[in-house]
JSON list of C-alpha atoms in Angstrom, two decimals:
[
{"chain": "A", "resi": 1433, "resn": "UNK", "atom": "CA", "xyz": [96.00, 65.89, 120.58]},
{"chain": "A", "resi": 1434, "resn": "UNK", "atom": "CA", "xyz": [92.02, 65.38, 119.64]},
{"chain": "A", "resi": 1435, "resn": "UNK", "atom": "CA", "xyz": [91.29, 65.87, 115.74]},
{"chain": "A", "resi": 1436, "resn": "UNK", "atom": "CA", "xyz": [89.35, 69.17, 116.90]},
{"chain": "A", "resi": 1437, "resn": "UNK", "atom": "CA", "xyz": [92.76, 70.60, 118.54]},
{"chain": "A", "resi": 1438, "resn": "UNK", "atom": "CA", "xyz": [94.89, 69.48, 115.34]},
{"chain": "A", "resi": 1439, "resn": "UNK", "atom": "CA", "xyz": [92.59, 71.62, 113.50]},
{"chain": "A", "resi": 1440, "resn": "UNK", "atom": "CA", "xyz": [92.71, 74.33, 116.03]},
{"chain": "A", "resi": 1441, "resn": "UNK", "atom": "CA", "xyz": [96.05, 74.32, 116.21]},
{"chain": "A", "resi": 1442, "resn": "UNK", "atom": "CA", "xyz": [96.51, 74.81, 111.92]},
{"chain": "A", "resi": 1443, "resn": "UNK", "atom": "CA", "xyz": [94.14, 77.70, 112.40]},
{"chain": "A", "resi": 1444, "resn": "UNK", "atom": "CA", "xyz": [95.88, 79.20, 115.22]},
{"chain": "A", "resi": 1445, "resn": "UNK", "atom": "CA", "xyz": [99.22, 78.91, 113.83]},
{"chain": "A", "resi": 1446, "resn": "UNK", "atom": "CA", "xyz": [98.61, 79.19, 109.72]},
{"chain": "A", "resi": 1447, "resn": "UNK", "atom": "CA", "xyz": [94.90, 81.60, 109.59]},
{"chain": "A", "resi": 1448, "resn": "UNK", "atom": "CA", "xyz": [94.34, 79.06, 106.42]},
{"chain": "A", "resi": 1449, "resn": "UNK", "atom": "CA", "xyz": [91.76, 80.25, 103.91]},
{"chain": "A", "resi": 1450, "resn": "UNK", "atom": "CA", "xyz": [89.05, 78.17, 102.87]},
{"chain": "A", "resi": 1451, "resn": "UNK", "atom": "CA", "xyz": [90.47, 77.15, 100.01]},
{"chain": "A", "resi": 1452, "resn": "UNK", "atom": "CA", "xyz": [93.44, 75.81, 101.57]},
{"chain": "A", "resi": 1453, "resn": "UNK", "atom": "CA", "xyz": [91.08, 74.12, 104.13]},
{"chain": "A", "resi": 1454, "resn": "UNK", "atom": "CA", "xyz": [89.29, 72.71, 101.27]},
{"chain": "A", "resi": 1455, "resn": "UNK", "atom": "CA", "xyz": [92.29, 71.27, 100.16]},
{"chain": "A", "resi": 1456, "resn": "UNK", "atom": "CA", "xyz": [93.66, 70.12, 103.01]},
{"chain": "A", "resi": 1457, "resn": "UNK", "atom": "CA", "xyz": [89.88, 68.38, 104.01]},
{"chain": "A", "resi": 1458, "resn": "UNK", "atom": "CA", "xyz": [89.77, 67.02, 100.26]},
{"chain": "A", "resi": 1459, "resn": "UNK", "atom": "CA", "xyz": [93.79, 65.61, 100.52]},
{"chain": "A", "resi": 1460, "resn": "UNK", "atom": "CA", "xyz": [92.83, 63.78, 103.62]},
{"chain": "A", "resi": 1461, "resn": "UNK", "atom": "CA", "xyz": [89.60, 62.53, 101.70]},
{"chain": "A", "resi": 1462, "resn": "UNK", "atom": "CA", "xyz": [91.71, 60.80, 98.96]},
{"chain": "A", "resi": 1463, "resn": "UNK", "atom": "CA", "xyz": [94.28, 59.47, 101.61]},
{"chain": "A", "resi": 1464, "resn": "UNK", "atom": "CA", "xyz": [91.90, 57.63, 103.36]},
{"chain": "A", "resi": 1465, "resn": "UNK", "atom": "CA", "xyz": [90.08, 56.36, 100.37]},
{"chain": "A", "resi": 1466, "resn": "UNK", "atom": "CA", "xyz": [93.30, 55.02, 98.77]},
{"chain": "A", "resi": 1467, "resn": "UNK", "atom": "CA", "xyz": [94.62, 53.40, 102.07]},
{"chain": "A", "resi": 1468, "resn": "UNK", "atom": "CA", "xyz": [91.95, 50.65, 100.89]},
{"chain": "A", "resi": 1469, "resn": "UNK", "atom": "CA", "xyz": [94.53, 49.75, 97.87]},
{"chain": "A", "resi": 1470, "resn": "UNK", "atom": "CA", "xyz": [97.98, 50.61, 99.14]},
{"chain": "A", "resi": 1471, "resn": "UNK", "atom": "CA", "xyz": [99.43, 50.86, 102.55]},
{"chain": "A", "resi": 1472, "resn": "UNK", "atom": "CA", "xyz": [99.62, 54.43, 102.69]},
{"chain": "A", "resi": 1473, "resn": "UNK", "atom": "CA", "xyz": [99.23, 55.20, 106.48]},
{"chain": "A", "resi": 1474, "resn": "UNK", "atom": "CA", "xyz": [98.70, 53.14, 109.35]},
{"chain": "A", "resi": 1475, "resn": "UNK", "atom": "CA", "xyz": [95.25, 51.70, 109.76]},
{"chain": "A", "resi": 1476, "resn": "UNK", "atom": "CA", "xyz": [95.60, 52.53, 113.33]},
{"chain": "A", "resi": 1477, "resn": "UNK", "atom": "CA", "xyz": [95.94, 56.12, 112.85]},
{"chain": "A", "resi": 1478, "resn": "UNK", "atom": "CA", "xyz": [92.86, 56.68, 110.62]},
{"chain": "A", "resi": 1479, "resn": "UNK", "atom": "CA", "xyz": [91.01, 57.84, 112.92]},
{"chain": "A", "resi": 1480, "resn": "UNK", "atom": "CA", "xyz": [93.71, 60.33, 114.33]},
{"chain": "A", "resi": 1481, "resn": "UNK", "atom": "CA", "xyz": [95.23, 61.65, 110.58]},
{"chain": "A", "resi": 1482, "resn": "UNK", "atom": "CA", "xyz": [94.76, 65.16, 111.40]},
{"chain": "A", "resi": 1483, "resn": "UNK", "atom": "CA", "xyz": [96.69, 65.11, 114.62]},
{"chain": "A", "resi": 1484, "resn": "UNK", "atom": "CA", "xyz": [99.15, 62.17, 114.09]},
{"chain": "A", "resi": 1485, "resn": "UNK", "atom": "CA", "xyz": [99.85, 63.00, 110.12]},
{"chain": "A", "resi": 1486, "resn": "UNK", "atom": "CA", "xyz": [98.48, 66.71, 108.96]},
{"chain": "A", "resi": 1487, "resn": "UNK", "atom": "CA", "xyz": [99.78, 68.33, 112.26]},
{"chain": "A", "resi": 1488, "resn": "UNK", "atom": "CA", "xyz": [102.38, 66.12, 112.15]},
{"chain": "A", "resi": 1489, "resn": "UNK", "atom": "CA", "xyz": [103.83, 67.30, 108.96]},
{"chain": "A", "resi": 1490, "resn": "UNK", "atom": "CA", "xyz": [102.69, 70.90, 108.94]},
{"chain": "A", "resi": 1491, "resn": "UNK", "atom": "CA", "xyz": [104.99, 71.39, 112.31]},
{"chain": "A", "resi": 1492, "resn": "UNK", "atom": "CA", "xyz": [108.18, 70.82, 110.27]},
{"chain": "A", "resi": 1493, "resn": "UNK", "atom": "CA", "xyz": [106.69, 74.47, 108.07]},
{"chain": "A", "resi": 1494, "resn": "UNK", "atom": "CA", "xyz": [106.90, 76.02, 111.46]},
{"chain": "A", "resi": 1495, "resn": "UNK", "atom": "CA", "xyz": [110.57, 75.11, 112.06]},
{"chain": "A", "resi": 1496, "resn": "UNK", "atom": "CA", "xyz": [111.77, 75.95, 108.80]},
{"chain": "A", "resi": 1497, "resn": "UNK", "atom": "CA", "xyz": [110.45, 79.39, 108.76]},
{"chain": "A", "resi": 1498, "resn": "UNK", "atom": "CA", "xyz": [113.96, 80.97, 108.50]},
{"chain": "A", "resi": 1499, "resn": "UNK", "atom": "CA", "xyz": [114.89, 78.94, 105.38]},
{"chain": "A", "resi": 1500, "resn": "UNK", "atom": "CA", "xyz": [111.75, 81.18, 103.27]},
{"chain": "A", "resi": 1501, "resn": "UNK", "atom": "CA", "xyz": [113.17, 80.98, 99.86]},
{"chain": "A", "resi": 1502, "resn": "UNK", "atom": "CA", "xyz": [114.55, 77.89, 97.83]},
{"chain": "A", "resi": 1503, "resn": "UNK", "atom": "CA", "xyz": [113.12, 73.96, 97.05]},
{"chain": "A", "resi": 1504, "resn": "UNK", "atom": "CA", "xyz": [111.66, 72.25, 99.58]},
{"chain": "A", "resi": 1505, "resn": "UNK", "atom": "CA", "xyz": [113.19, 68.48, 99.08]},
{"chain": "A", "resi": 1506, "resn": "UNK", "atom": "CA", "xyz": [111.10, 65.65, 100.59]},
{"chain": "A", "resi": 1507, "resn": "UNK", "atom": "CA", "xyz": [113.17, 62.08, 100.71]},
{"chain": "A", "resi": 1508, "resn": "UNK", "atom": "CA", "xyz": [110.90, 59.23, 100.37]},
{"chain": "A", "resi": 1509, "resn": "UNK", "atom": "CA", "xyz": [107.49, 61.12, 99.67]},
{"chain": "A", "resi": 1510, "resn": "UNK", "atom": "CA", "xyz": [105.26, 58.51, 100.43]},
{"chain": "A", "resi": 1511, "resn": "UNK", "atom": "CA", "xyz": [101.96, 59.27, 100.82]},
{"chain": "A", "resi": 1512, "resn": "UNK", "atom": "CA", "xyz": [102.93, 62.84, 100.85]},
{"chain": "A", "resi": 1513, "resn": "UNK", "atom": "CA", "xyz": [103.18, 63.17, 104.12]},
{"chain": "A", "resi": 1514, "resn": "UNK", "atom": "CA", "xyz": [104.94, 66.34, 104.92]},
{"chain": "A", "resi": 1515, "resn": "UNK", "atom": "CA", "xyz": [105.10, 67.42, 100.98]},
{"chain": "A", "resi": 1516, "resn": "UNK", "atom": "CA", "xyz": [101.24, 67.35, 100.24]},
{"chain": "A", "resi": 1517, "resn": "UNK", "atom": "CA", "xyz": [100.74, 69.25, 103.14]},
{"chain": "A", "resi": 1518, "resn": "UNK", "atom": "CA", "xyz": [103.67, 71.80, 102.74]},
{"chain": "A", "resi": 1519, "resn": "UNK", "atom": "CA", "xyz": [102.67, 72.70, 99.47]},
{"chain": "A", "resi": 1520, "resn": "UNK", "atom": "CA", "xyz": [98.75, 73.27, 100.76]},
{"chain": "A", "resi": 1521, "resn": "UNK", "atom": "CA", "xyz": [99.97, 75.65, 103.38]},
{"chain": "A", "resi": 1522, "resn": "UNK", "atom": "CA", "xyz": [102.79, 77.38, 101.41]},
{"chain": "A", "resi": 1523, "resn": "UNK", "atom": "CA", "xyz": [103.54, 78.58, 98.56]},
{"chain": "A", "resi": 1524, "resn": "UNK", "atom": "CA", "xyz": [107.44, 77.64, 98.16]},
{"chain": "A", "resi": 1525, "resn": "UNK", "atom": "CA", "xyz": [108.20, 74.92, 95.79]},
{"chain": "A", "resi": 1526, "resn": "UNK", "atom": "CA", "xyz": [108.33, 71.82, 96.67]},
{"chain": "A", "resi": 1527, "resn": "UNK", "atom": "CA", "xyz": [110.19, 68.43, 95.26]},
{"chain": "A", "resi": 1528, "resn": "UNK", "atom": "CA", "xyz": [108.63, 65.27, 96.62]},
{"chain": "A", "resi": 1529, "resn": "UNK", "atom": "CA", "xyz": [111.42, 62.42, 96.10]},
{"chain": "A", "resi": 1530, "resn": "UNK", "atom": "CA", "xyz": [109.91, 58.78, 95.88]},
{"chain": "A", "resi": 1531, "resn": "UNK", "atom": "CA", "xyz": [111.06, 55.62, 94.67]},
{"chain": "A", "resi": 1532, "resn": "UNK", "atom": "CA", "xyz": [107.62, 53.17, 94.54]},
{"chain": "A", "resi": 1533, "resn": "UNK", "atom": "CA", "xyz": [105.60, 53.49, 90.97]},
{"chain": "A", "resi": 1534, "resn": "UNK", "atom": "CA", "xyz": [101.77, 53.23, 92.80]},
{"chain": "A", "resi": 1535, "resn": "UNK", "atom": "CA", "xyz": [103.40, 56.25, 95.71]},
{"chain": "A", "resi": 1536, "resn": "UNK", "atom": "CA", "xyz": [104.74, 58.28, 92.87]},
{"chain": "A", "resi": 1537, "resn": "UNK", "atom": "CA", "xyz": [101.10, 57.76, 90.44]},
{"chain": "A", "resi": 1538, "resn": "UNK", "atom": "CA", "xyz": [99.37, 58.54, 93.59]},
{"chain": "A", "resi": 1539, "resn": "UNK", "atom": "CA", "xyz": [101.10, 61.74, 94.44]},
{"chain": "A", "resi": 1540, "resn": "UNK", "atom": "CA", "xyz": [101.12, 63.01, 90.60]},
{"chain": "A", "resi": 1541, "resn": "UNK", "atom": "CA", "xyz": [97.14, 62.43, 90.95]},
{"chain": "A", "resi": 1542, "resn": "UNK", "atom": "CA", "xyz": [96.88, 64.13, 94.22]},
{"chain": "A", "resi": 1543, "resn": "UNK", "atom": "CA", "xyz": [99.00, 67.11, 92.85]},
{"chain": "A", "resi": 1544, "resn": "UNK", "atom": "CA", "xyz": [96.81, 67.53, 90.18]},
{"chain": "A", "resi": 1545, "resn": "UNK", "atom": "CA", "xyz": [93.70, 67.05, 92.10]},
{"chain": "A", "resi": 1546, "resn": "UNK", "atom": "CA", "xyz": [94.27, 69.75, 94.69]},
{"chain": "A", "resi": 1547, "resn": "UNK", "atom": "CA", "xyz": [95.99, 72.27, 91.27]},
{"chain": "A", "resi": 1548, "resn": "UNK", "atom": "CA", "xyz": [99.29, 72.45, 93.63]},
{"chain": "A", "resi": 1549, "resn": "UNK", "atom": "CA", "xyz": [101.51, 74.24, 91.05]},
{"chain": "A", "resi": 1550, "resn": "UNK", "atom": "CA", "xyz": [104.61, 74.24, 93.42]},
{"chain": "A", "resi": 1551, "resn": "UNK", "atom": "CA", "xyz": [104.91, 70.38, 93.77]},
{"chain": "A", "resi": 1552, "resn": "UNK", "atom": "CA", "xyz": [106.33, 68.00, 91.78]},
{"chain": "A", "resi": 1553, "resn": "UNK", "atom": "CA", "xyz": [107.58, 64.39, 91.71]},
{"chain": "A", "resi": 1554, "resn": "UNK", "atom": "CA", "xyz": [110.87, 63.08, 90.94]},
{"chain": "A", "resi": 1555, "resn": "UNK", "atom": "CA", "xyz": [110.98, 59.42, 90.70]},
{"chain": "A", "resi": 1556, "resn": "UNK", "atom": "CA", "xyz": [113.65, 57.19, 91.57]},
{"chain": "A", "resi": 1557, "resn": "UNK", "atom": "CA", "xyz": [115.83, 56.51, 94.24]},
{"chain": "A", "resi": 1558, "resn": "UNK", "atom": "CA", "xyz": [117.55, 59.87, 95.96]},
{"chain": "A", "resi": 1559, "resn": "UNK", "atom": "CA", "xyz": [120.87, 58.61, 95.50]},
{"chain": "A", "resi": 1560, "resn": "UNK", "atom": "CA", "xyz": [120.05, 59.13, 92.02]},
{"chain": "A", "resi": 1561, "resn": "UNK", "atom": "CA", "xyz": [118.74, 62.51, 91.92]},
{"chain": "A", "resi": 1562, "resn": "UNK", "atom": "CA", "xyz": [120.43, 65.25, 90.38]},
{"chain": "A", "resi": 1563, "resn": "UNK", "atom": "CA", "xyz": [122.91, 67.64, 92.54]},
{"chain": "A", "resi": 1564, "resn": "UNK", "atom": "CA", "xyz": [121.04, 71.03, 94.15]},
{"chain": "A", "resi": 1565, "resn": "UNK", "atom": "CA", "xyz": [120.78, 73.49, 96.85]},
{"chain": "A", "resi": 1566, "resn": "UNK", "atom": "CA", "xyz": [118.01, 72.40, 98.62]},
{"chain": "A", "resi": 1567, "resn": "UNK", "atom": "CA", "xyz": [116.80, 75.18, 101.30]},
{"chain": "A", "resi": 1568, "resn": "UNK", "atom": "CA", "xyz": [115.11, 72.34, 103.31]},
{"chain": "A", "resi": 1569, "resn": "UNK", "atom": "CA", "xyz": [115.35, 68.91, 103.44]},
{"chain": "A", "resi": 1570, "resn": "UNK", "atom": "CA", "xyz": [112.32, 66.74, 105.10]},
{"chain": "A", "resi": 1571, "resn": "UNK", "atom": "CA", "xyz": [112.02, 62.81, 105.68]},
{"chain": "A", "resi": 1572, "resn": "UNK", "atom": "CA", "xyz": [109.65, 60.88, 107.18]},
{"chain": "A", "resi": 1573, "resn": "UNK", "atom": "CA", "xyz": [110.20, 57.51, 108.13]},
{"chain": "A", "resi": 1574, "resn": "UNK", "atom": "CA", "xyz": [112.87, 57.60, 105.77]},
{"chain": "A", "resi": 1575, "resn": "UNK", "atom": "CA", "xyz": [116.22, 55.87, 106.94]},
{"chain": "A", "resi": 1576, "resn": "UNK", "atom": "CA", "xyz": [117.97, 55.84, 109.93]},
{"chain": "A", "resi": 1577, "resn": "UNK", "atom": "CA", "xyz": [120.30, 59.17, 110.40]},
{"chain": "A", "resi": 1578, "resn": "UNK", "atom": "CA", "xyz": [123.43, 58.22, 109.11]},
{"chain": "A", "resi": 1579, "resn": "UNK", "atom": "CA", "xyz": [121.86, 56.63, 106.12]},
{"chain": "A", "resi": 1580, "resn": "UNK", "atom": "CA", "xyz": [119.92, 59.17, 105.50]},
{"chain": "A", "resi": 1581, "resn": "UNK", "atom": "CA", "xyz": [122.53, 62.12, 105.39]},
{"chain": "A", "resi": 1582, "resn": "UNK", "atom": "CA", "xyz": [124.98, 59.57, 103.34]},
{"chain": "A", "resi": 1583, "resn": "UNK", "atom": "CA", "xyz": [121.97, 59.49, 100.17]},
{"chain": "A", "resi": 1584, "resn": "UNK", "atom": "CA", "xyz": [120.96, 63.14, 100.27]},
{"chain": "A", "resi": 1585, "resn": "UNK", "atom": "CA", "xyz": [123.99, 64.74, 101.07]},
{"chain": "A", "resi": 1586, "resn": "UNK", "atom": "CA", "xyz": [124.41, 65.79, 97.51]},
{"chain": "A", "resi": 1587, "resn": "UNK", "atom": "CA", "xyz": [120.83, 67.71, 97.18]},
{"chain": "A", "resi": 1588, "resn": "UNK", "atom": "CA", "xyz": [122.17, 70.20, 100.32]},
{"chain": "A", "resi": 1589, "resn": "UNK", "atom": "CA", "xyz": [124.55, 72.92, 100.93]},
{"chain": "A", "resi": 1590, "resn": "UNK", "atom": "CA", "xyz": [125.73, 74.33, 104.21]},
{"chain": "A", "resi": 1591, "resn": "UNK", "atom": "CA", "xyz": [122.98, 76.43, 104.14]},
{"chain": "A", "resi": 1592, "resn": "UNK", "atom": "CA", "xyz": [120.37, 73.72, 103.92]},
{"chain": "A", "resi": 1593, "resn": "UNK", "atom": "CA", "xyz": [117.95, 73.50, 106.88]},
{"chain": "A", "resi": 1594, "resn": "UNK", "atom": "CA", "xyz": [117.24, 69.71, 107.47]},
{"chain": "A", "resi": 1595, "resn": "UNK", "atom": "CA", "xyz": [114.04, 68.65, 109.15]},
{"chain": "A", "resi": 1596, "resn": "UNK", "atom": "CA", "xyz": [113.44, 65.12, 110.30]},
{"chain": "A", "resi": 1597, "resn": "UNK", "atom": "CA", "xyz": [111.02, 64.08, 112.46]},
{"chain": "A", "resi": 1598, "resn": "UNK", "atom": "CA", "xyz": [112.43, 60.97, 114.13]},
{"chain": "A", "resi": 1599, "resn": "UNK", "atom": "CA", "xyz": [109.97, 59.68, 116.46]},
{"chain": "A", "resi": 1600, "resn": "UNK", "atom": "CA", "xyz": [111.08, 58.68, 120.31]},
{"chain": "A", "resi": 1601, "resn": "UNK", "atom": "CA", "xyz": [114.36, 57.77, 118.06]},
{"chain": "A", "resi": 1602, "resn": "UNK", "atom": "CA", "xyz": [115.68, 60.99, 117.93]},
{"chain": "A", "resi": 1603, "resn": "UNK", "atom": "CA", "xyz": [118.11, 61.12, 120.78]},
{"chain": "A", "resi": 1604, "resn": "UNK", "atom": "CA", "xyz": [119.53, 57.45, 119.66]},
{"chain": "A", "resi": 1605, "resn": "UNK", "atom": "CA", "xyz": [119.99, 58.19, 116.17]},
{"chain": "A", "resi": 1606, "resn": "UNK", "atom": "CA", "xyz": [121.76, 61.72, 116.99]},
{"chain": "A", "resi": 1607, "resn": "UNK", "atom": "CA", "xyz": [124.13, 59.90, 119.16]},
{"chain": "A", "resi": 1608, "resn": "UNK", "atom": "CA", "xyz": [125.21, 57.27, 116.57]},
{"chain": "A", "resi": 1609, "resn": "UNK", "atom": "CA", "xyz": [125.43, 59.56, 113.79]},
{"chain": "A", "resi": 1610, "resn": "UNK", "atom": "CA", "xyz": [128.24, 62.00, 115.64]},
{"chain": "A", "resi": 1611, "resn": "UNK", "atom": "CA", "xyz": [130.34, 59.30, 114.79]},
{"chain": "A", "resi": 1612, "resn": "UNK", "atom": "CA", "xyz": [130.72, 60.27, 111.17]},
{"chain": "A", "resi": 1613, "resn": "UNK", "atom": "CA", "xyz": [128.53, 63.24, 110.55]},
{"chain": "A", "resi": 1614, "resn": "UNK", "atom": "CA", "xyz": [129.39, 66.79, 111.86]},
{"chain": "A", "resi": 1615, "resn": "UNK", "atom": "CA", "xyz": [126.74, 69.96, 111.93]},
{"chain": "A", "resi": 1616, "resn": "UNK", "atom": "CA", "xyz": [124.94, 72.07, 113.95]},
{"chain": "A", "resi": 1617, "resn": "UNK", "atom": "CA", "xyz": [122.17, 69.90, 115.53]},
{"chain": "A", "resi": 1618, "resn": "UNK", "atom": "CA", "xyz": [119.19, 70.37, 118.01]},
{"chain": "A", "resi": 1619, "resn": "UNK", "atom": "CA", "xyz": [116.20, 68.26, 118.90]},
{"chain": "A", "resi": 1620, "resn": "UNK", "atom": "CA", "xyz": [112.62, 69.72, 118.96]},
{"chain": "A", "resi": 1621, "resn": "UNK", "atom": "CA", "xyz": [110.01, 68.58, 120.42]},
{"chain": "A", "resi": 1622, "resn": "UNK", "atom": "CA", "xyz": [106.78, 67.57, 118.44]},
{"chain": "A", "resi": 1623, "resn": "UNK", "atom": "CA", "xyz": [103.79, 69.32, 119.02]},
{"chain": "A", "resi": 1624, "resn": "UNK", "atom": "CA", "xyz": [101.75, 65.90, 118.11]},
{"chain": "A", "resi": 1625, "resn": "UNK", "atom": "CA", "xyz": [103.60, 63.79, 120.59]},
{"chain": "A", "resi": 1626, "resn": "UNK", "atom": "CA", "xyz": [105.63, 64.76, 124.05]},
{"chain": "A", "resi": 1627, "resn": "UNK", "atom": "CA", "xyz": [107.54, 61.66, 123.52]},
{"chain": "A", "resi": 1628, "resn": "UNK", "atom": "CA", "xyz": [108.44, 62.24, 119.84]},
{"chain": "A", "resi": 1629, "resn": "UNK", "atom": "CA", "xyz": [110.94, 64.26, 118.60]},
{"chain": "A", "resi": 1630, "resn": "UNK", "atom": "CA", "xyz": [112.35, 66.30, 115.10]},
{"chain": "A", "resi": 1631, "resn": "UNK", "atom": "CA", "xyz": [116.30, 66.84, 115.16]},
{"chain": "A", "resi": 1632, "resn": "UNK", "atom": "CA", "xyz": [116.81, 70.09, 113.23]},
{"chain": "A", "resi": 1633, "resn": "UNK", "atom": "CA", "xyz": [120.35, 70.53, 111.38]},
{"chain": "A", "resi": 1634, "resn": "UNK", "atom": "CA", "xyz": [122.38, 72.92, 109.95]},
{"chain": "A", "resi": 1635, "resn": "UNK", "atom": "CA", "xyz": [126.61, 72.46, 108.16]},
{"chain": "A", "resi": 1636, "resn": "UNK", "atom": "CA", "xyz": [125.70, 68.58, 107.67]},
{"chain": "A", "resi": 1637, "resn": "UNK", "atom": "CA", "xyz": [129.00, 66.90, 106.73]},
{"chain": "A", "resi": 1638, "resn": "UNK", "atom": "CA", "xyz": [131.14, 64.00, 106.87]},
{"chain": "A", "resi": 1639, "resn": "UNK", "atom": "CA", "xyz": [133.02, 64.22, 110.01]},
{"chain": "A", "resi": 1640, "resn": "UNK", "atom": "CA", "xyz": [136.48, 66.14, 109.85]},
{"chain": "A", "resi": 1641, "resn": "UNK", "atom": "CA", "xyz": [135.33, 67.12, 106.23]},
{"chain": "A", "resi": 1642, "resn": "UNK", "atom": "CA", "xyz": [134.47, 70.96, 106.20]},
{"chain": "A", "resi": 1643, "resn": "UNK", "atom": "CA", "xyz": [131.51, 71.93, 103.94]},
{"chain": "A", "resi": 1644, "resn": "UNK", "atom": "CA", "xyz": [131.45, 74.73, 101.70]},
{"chain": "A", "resi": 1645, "resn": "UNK", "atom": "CA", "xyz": [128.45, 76.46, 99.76]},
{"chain": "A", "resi": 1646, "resn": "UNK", "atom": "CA", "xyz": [128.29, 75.59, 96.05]}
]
C-alpha cells in the first residue's frame, strides 16, 4: 500500500472532514518531528507512516464497529499508535494506557495539540490500572498473547471486543495461548499487509474458568 492509497483508503472507508484530516496530517507532523528525540516509530517506516502506522491503526476502528458505545482501552500507548488515531476518527472515548514518562508527556501534548476531548492518559503499568468494562481493548506491539490477556484481563468483561494486531505472529501466538486462555477467537487479515494479521476476540478467560459480565 503507496501513501496515496492509505489516504484513499481513510477517505473511502471514513468520508473524514477536513478538520479531522487536518488533524490527522498535523498528528503525523509531530510524530515525525519527535522521532528525532525518542524512538517513537521505526526509522524505516517514515517514509511509509500513513500506510504502515495511520492505516494500520485506523483498520482496528473498522473491526470494532459492533462494540459502538463504551471506553476504548489502548495497552501500551506508545506513540499513540492506534489511540491518537482512534480518537481523530471517532468520537468514543478513549483511554491510552502507557508506562514510559517521555511516551506518556508526549501523548498528553499531542492530545492537547489536536483538542481531542475523548482521550486521555493513564500512566503506569496496566497491571496497575483500575478494574472496568472496557468495550474494546487494542495493543500494539504490546506483549505476546498470553501475557497480554494475563495484565488486562481485569479492564474487560465478556462483552469486551479485543483487537490486536499481531503481525505475521498471529497464527503462533493463537496457538500457544489455547493452552490457558479460552474465547471466541478469529484472525483478520490486515488491510496494510497480506502477510500480517489482527486476532479479534470475544469471552476472553482463563481456560476452564467461565466469565461472567460485571
Amino acid at each position: 500500500m503507496t501513501e496515496e492509497e492509505a489516504k484513499a483508503w481513510i477517505d473511502a472507508n471514513f468520508h473524514v472532514s477536513r478538520e479531522t484530516w487536518n488533524c490527522l496530517e498535523r498528528y503525523v507532523a509531530i510524530l515525525l518531528s519527535a522521532m528525532d528525540e525518542q524512538n517513537l516509530i521505526a526509522q524505516s517506516t517514515r517514509q511509509h507512516v500513513w500506510a504502515r502506522h495511520i492505516v494500520d491503526s485506523a483498520q482496528l476502528l473498522s473491526l470494532a464497529s459492533k462494540a459502538t458505545s463504551g471506553t476504548w482501552v489502548d495497552l501500551g500507548a506508545g506513540a499513540g499508535l492506534p489511540g491518537i488515531v482512534i480518537a481523530t476518527l471517532s468520537d468514543r472515548p478513549i483511554l491510552m494506557i502507557e508506562t514510559r514518562r517521555k511516551r506518556i508527556d508526549f501523548l498528553n501534548d499531542v492530545i492537547a495539540d489536536l483538542g481531542l476531548r475523548n482521550a486521555q492518559v493513564l500512566g503506569g503499568r496496566v497491571e496497575a490500572a483500575p478494574a472496568m468494562n472496557a468495550a474494546v481493548i487494542s495493543a500494539r506491539a504490546y506483549a505476546p498473547l498470553p501475557k497480554l490477556f494475563g495484565s488486562a484481563l481485569h479492564l474487560s468483561n465478556i462483552d469486551s471486543l479485543w483487537v490486536l494486531p499481531k503481525g505475521r505472529s498471529a497464527k503462533n501466538e493463537l496457538e500457544a495461548a489455547r493452552a490457558s486462555w479460552q474465547g471466541v477467537f478469529h484472525v483478520e487479515p490486515s488491510v496494510t499487509d497480506a502477510e500480517s494479521a489482527i486476532i479479534v476476540a470475544r469471552n476472553v478467560a482463563p481456560a476452564g474458568k467461565k466469565k461472567g459480565r460485571s
